[in-house]
Each structure stands twice: as C-alpha cells, then as structure tokens.
Short mmCIF file of C-alpha atoms and ligand atoms in Angstrom, two decimals:
data_model
loop_
_atom_site.label_atom_id
_atom_site.label_comp_id
_atom_site.label_asym_id
_atom_site.label_seq_id
_atom_site.Cartn_x
_atom_site.Cartn_y
_atom_site.Cartn_z
CA UNK A 1 48.77 25.55 50.61
CA UNK A 2 47.16 22.04 51.13
CA UNK A 3 44.37 21.03 48.72
CA UNK A 4 41.23 19.79 50.12
CA UNK A 5 39.68 17.06 48.03
CA UNK A 6 35.96 16.26 48.12
CA UNK A 7 36.68 12.61 47.17
CA UNK A 8 39.19 10.21 48.88
CA UNK A 9 38.79 7.10 46.84
CA UNK A 10 37.50 7.24 43.14
CA UNK A 11 37.46 4.99 40.18
CA UNK A 12 38.55 6.71 36.97
CA UNK A 13 37.22 5.10 33.79
CA UNK A 14 39.45 5.57 30.71
CA UNK A 15 38.56 4.60 27.43
CA UNK A 16 41.13 2.58 25.32
CA UNK A 17 41.50 5.48 22.89
CA UNK A 18 43.07 7.46 25.55
CA UNK A 19 46.21 5.37 25.01
CA UNK A 20 46.50 5.81 21.31
CA UNK A 21 47.20 9.37 20.95
CA UNK A 22 46.97 10.60 17.34
CA UNK A 23 47.65 6.98 16.22
CA UNK A 24 44.74 4.81 14.61
CA UNK A 25 45.49 1.92 16.92
CA UNK A 26 47.67 0.71 19.82
CA UNK A 27 49.88 2.74 21.94
CA UNK A 28 51.50 6.18 21.69
CA UNK A 29 54.01 6.39 24.49
CA UNK A 30 53.44 10.07 24.81
CA UNK A 31 49.67 9.70 25.34
CA UNK A 32 50.13 7.03 27.82
CA UNK A 33 52.89 9.10 29.77
CA UNK A 34 50.43 12.03 29.72
CA UNK A 35 47.63 10.02 31.25
CA UNK A 36 49.95 8.55 33.93
CA UNK A 37 51.23 12.07 34.69
CA UNK A 38 47.87 13.50 35.27
CA UNK A 39 46.92 10.59 37.74
CA UNK A 40 50.36 10.87 39.47
CA UNK A 41 49.53 14.29 40.67
CA UNK A 42 46.40 13.34 42.65
CA UNK A 43 47.94 10.02 43.88
CA UNK A 44 50.85 12.12 45.30
CA UNK A 45 48.05 14.25 46.89
CA UNK A 46 46.70 11.25 48.67
CA UNK A 47 43.67 10.46 46.49
CA UNK A 48 43.14 6.49 46.30
CA UNK A 49 42.75 5.84 42.68
CA UNK A 50 41.33 2.63 41.03
CA UNK A 51 41.28 2.49 37.22
CA UNK A 52 39.21 0.74 34.61
CA UNK A 53 40.61 0.80 31.07
CA UNK A 54 38.65 -0.01 27.92
CA UNK A 55 40.10 -1.33 24.70
CA UNK A 56 38.77 0.68 21.91
CA UNK A 57 42.58 1.34 20.70
CA UNK A 58 42.82 -2.37 20.03
CA UNK A 59 39.43 -4.14 19.73
CA UNK A 60 35.71 -3.82 20.47
CA UNK A 61 33.37 -6.94 20.36
CA UNK A 62 31.16 -5.10 17.98
CA UNK A 63 33.81 -5.03 15.45
CA UNK A 64 34.17 -8.76 15.32
CA UNK A 65 30.34 -9.24 15.34
CA UNK A 66 30.20 -6.73 12.30
CA UNK A 67 32.83 -8.97 10.62
CA UNK A 68 30.61 -12.08 11.11
CA UNK A 69 32.31 -13.39 14.23
CA UNK A 70 30.66 -14.93 17.15
CA UNK A 71 29.82 -12.08 19.42
CA UNK A 72 30.78 -13.96 22.65
CA UNK A 73 34.27 -14.78 21.25
CA UNK A 74 34.57 -11.22 19.94
CA UNK A 75 33.89 -10.07 23.28
CA UNK A 76 36.32 -12.09 25.03
CA UNK A 77 38.96 -10.59 22.67
CA UNK A 78 37.90 -7.23 24.06
CA UNK A 79 38.38 -8.35 27.49
CA UNK A 80 41.82 -9.66 26.76
CA UNK A 81 42.68 -6.42 25.03
CA UNK A 82 41.75 -4.47 28.19
CA UNK A 83 44.44 -6.80 30.04
CA UNK A 84 47.07 -5.59 27.55
CA UNK A 85 46.09 -1.87 28.14
CA UNK A 86 46.27 -2.46 31.93
CA UNK A 87 49.73 -3.88 31.56
CA UNK A 88 50.84 -0.95 29.58
CA UNK A 89 49.52 1.53 32.09
CA UNK A 90 51.07 -0.41 34.91
CA UNK A 91 54.45 -0.32 33.27
CA UNK A 92 54.30 3.40 32.85
CA UNK A 93 53.03 4.12 36.35
CA UNK A 94 55.99 2.15 37.61
CA UNK A 95 58.43 4.07 35.45
CA UNK A 96 57.24 7.52 37.25
CA UNK A 97 57.50 5.76 40.80
CA UNK A 98 53.84 5.00 41.37
CA UNK A 99 53.20 1.62 42.68
CA UNK A 100 50.38 -0.10 40.55
CA UNK A 101 48.78 -3.51 40.43
CA UNK A 102 46.68 -5.15 37.78
CA UNK A 103 43.69 -7.40 38.87
CA UNK A 104 42.01 -9.31 36.22
CA UNK A 105 38.36 -10.60 36.12
CA UNK A 106 39.71 -13.56 34.15
CA UNK A 107 42.56 -15.78 35.58
CA UNK A 108 45.74 -14.74 33.92
CA UNK A 109 48.52 -15.52 36.14
CA UNK A 110 51.42 -14.82 35.86
CA UNK A 111 50.55 -11.57 34.05
CA UNK A 112 48.10 -10.32 36.48
CA UNK A 113 46.49 -11.29 39.85
CA UNK A 114 42.79 -12.36 39.77
CA UNK A 115 40.41 -9.79 41.10
CA UNK A 116 39.96 -9.87 44.77
CA UNK A 117 37.86 -7.32 46.52
CA UNK A 118 39.78 -7.45 49.88
CA UNK A 119 42.96 -7.30 48.27
CA UNK A 120 42.09 -4.53 46.00
CA UNK A 121 40.93 -2.42 48.92
CA UNK A 122 44.18 -3.21 50.83
CA UNK A 123 46.19 -2.10 47.82
CA UNK A 124 44.23 1.07 47.44
CA UNK A 125 44.46 1.92 51.11
CA UNK A 126 48.27 1.52 50.72
CA UNK A 127 48.42 4.05 48.06
CA UNK A 128 48.60 1.70 45.14
CA UNK A 129 46.79 2.38 41.91
CA UNK A 130 44.63 -0.54 41.35
CA UNK A 131 43.88 -1.26 37.60
CA UNK A 132 40.84 -3.58 37.14
CA UNK A 133 41.24 -5.60 33.79
CA UNK A 134 39.44 -8.20 31.87
CA UNK A 135 36.09 -6.24 31.93
CA UNK A 136 33.35 -7.99 34.16
CA UNK A 137 34.77 -11.16 32.89
CA UNK A 138 31.43 -11.68 30.94
CA UNK A 139 30.50 -10.92 27.37
CA UNK A 140 27.82 -8.31 26.32
CA UNK A 141 29.13 -5.94 28.97
CA UNK A 142 31.20 -2.96 28.44
CA UNK A 143 34.08 -1.37 30.53
CA UNK A 144 31.63 1.42 31.67
CA UNK A 145 29.74 -1.34 33.43
CA UNK A 146 32.78 -2.91 34.81
CA UNK A 147 33.94 0.57 36.16
CA UNK A 148 30.58 0.96 37.91
CA UNK A 149 30.64 -2.62 39.26
CA UNK A 150 34.34 -2.39 40.65
CA UNK A 151 33.66 1.20 42.19
CA UNK A 152 30.80 -0.23 44.16
CA UNK A 153 32.76 -3.51 45.22
CA UNK A 154 35.64 -1.27 46.36
CA UNK A 155 33.54 1.56 48.00
CA UNK A 156 34.86 4.32 45.65
CA UNK A 157 32.88 7.54 46.26
CA UNK A 158 32.46 8.29 42.55
CA UNK A 159 33.16 7.08 38.91
CA UNK A 160 34.97 9.60 37.14
CA UNK A 161 34.41 9.04 33.33
CA UNK A 162 37.19 10.49 31.28
CA UNK A 163 36.15 11.91 28.11
CA UNK A 164 37.13 14.59 25.55
CA UNK A 165 34.34 16.99 26.76
CA UNK A 166 34.01 18.96 29.92
CA UNK A 167 30.75 17.44 30.97
CA UNK A 168 27.26 16.53 29.76
CA UNK A 169 25.54 18.66 27.27
CA UNK A 170 21.85 19.00 26.06
CA UNK A 171 23.08 17.80 22.71
CA UNK A 172 26.56 17.17 21.03
CA UNK A 173 28.51 20.25 21.51
CA UNK A 174 30.75 19.48 18.47
CA UNK A 175 27.69 19.56 16.25
CA UNK A 176 25.35 22.07 17.95
CA UNK A 177 26.89 25.34 18.96
CA UNK A 178 23.82 26.07 21.11
CA UNK A 179 24.20 22.94 23.26
CA UNK A 180 23.95 23.69 26.98
CA UNK A 181 26.30 22.16 29.44
CA UNK A 182 25.04 20.90 32.83
CA UNK A 183 26.95 21.38 36.17
CA UNK A 184 24.90 18.84 37.88
CA UNK A 185 22.00 16.30 36.78
CA UNK A 186 20.07 13.74 38.51
CA UNK A 187 20.04 10.23 37.09
CA UNK A 188 16.17 10.88 36.48
CA UNK A 189 17.01 14.08 34.45
CA UNK A 190 19.55 12.47 32.49
CA UNK A 191 17.24 9.61 31.65
CA UNK A 192 14.33 11.88 30.75
CA UNK A 193 16.33 13.99 28.44
CA UNK A 194 17.96 10.92 26.94
CA UNK A 195 21.49 12.10 27.67
CA UNK A 196 24.17 9.76 26.82
CA UNK A 197 26.33 9.54 30.03
CA UNK A 198 27.21 5.81 30.01
CA UNK A 199 25.77 2.74 28.60
CA UNK A 200 22.43 1.73 30.05
CA UNK A 201 23.57 -1.16 32.25
CA UNK A 202 26.40 1.02 33.76
CA UNK A 203 23.92 3.79 34.24
CA UNK A 204 21.39 1.55 36.00
CA UNK A 205 23.97 0.11 38.29
CA UNK A 206 25.11 3.64 39.34
CA UNK A 207 21.59 5.05 39.65
CA UNK A 208 20.19 1.99 41.62
CA UNK A 209 23.17 2.12 44.02
CA UNK A 210 23.56 5.90 44.56
CA UNK A 211 27.04 5.95 42.97
CA UNK A 212 27.85 9.36 41.71
CA UNK A 213 29.27 9.84 38.15
CA UNK A 214 31.32 12.58 36.99
CA UNK A 215 31.83 13.24 33.26
CA UNK A 216 34.86 15.27 32.66
CA UNK A 217 37.43 16.27 30.02
CA UNK A 218 40.56 14.25 31.05
CA UNK A 219 42.56 16.39 28.54
CA UNK A 220 41.99 19.75 29.99
CA UNK A 221 44.90 20.90 32.40
CA UNK A 222 44.08 20.49 36.12
CA UNK A 223 40.60 19.01 35.31
CA UNK A 224 41.18 15.81 37.51
CA UNK A 225 42.20 18.03 40.46
CA UNK A 226 39.32 20.36 39.95
CA UNK A 227 36.85 17.55 39.57
CA UNK A 228 38.16 15.97 42.79
CA UNK A 229 37.88 19.31 44.65
CA UNK A 230 34.23 19.38 43.66
CA UNK A 231 34.62 22.22 41.15
CA UNK A 232 31.93 21.61 38.57
CA UNK A 233 33.24 23.83 35.90
CA UNK A 234 35.50 21.03 34.97
CA UNK A 235 32.76 18.16 34.64
CA UNK A 236 29.21 17.36 35.24
CA UNK A 237 28.05 15.56 38.37
CA UNK A 238 25.39 13.03 37.95
CA UNK A 239 23.89 11.75 41.06
N1 UDP B 1 34.01 -6.39 27.13
C1 UDP B 1 33.07 -7.50 27.56
N2 UDP B 1 32.71 -7.45 28.69
C2 UDP B 1 33.08 -6.53 29.65
C3 UDP B 1 33.92 -5.42 29.38
C4 UDP B 1 34.43 -5.50 28.05
O1 UDP B 1 32.74 -8.33 26.81
O2 UDP B 1 32.77 -6.78 30.88
C5 UDP B 1 34.50 -6.37 25.74
C6 UDP B 1 33.62 -5.85 24.67
O3 UDP B 1 33.71 -6.55 23.55
C7 UDP B 1 34.03 -4.43 24.57
C8 UDP B 1 35.51 -4.57 24.73
O4 UDP B 1 35.70 -5.53 25.75
O5 UDP B 1 33.72 -3.86 23.28
C9 UDP B 1 36.43 -3.34 25.11
O6 UDP B 1 35.63 -2.49 26.16
P1 UDP B 1 34.86 -1.07 25.74
O7 UDP B 1 34.20 -1.17 24.43
O8 UDP B 1 34.01 -0.79 26.99
O9 UDP B 1 36.22 -0.26 25.62
P2 UDP B 1 36.26 1.38 25.62
O10 UDP B 1 35.16 1.79 24.51
O11 UDP B 1 36.08 2.00 26.87
O12 UDP B 1 37.56 1.58 25.08
#
C-alpha cells in the first residue's frame, strides 16, 4: 500500500546531542546510524528532506561565555562544530546510499559548499538530503533559528523539531506526571502559556511567516513517518 504524506518537503532540526548516543561528547556511530536510518525511510518514500544540525554534542557558545570567553568567538566555535556534525551525517548518509550535500553559511571550501538557495532547492528536488551547516553564519543565534530561516528560504512546508518527547506539554512531563500533551497549538496559545517550543527568535520567525512547527519524539519508532502523514499522536503541530 502506498503511503500518503501530508508534507512533501520538510526541514528536520536535530540537536547535536542526537549524535552522541550515551556518550558525554562527540559521536556514537550507532546513534548517528540510527538517525540516518530513520531519515532514509522517508527519503526513499519521496519526501524531500533538508536538515539543520546543532552542536550541543561538541560545543555551545554559552559554554565559552561561562568560562570567560568572548561570546562572539565562542559562538563561531559553535558554528564550526555544526559543520563537523554535518560532515559526519553526510558520511553516514552516503554509506547507506543516500546522496547528501552540506551547504555552509560560512565559506569553507573544500569541506562544504557555501549556502546557495537555488542550488539547495535544486538538490532537494533531485532527492538529495541537504544539510545546512554553520548556523546562520552570525553569533547570538541558535540552530533553531537557522532551521526556521533555511526552511523559509527553501520553501519547506514545516520545521520538524526532533526531541526526546512526543510533543509539547503543559509542563515538563519528566517532572510533572499530570502534564497535559497538546496535539495542536496556535503560536499565540504557545506564547500565552509560555510553552518552550523553540527559542524566541526562531519562534517569532515561524509565527510571523506562518511556518508550521512540529515537535516530536525522533526516537519513537515510526514517529517521523507518522508526523509526515499528519498523525498528531506522534507530535504537536504548532501553526
Ligand atoms: N550558533 C551561532 N549562530 C547560529 C547558530 C549556532 O552562534 O546561527 C552557535 C551557538 O554558539 C550555539 C552553537 O552554535 O550554541 C550550537 O548550536 P545550538 O546551541 O543551537 O545546538 P543544539 O543545541 O541544537 O545542539
């Protein structure tokens, strides 16, 4: 039976921590392979997938700031770390027969091409996974904001924020057993209830430009397929 998806082009935002598995830092090859396998299923089914990966498994700017570093330099280190993560993912995609391309916000040839909107769209249309690296290229932003920005630039229909929980709850479900899960939320409701969906810059970008966000548990079996079919038992849709 053929699966019908509600979305044909999406941007998946992965936190860097997704790549470290049970390790404290860096890469766990089983974890990276699992990420790639999950995405492979939907790419084979014809969904166009763009990716933004963070760098929490290596470095975040706030770590440097806490240690007395200049915030701008510390943030550039974070952006560089996202390029490493993107290269790692590209390698694992290639190993499973999926063509992937890294486009960086910061010039970094020969490691990665520079971000180019038209080329990114062409690559997505040809079935390639396009991994946007280097964040926005500017300090004081996050990779959530990068995800919103690149999704808008490349006409993605939604940002799929991969997390460890199957949606947005009224309070932290790990701390409060009475926390209520939402299937859908408007941006205004999320704001009024002060629910942490993304950082405020990313959130505003999505809200102001009507870009749907889906928060879902990336590690639950078949959750990505379910979300792409519009099954809201697997994630919360904010629009
Ligand atoms: N970063 C930045 N500008 C951007 C994107 C990222 O300065 O446009 C830096 C920032 O220091 C951030 C780090 O890169 O802490 C890694 O990104 P993020 O914290 O979003 O990674 P994640 O938490 O998703 O793993």
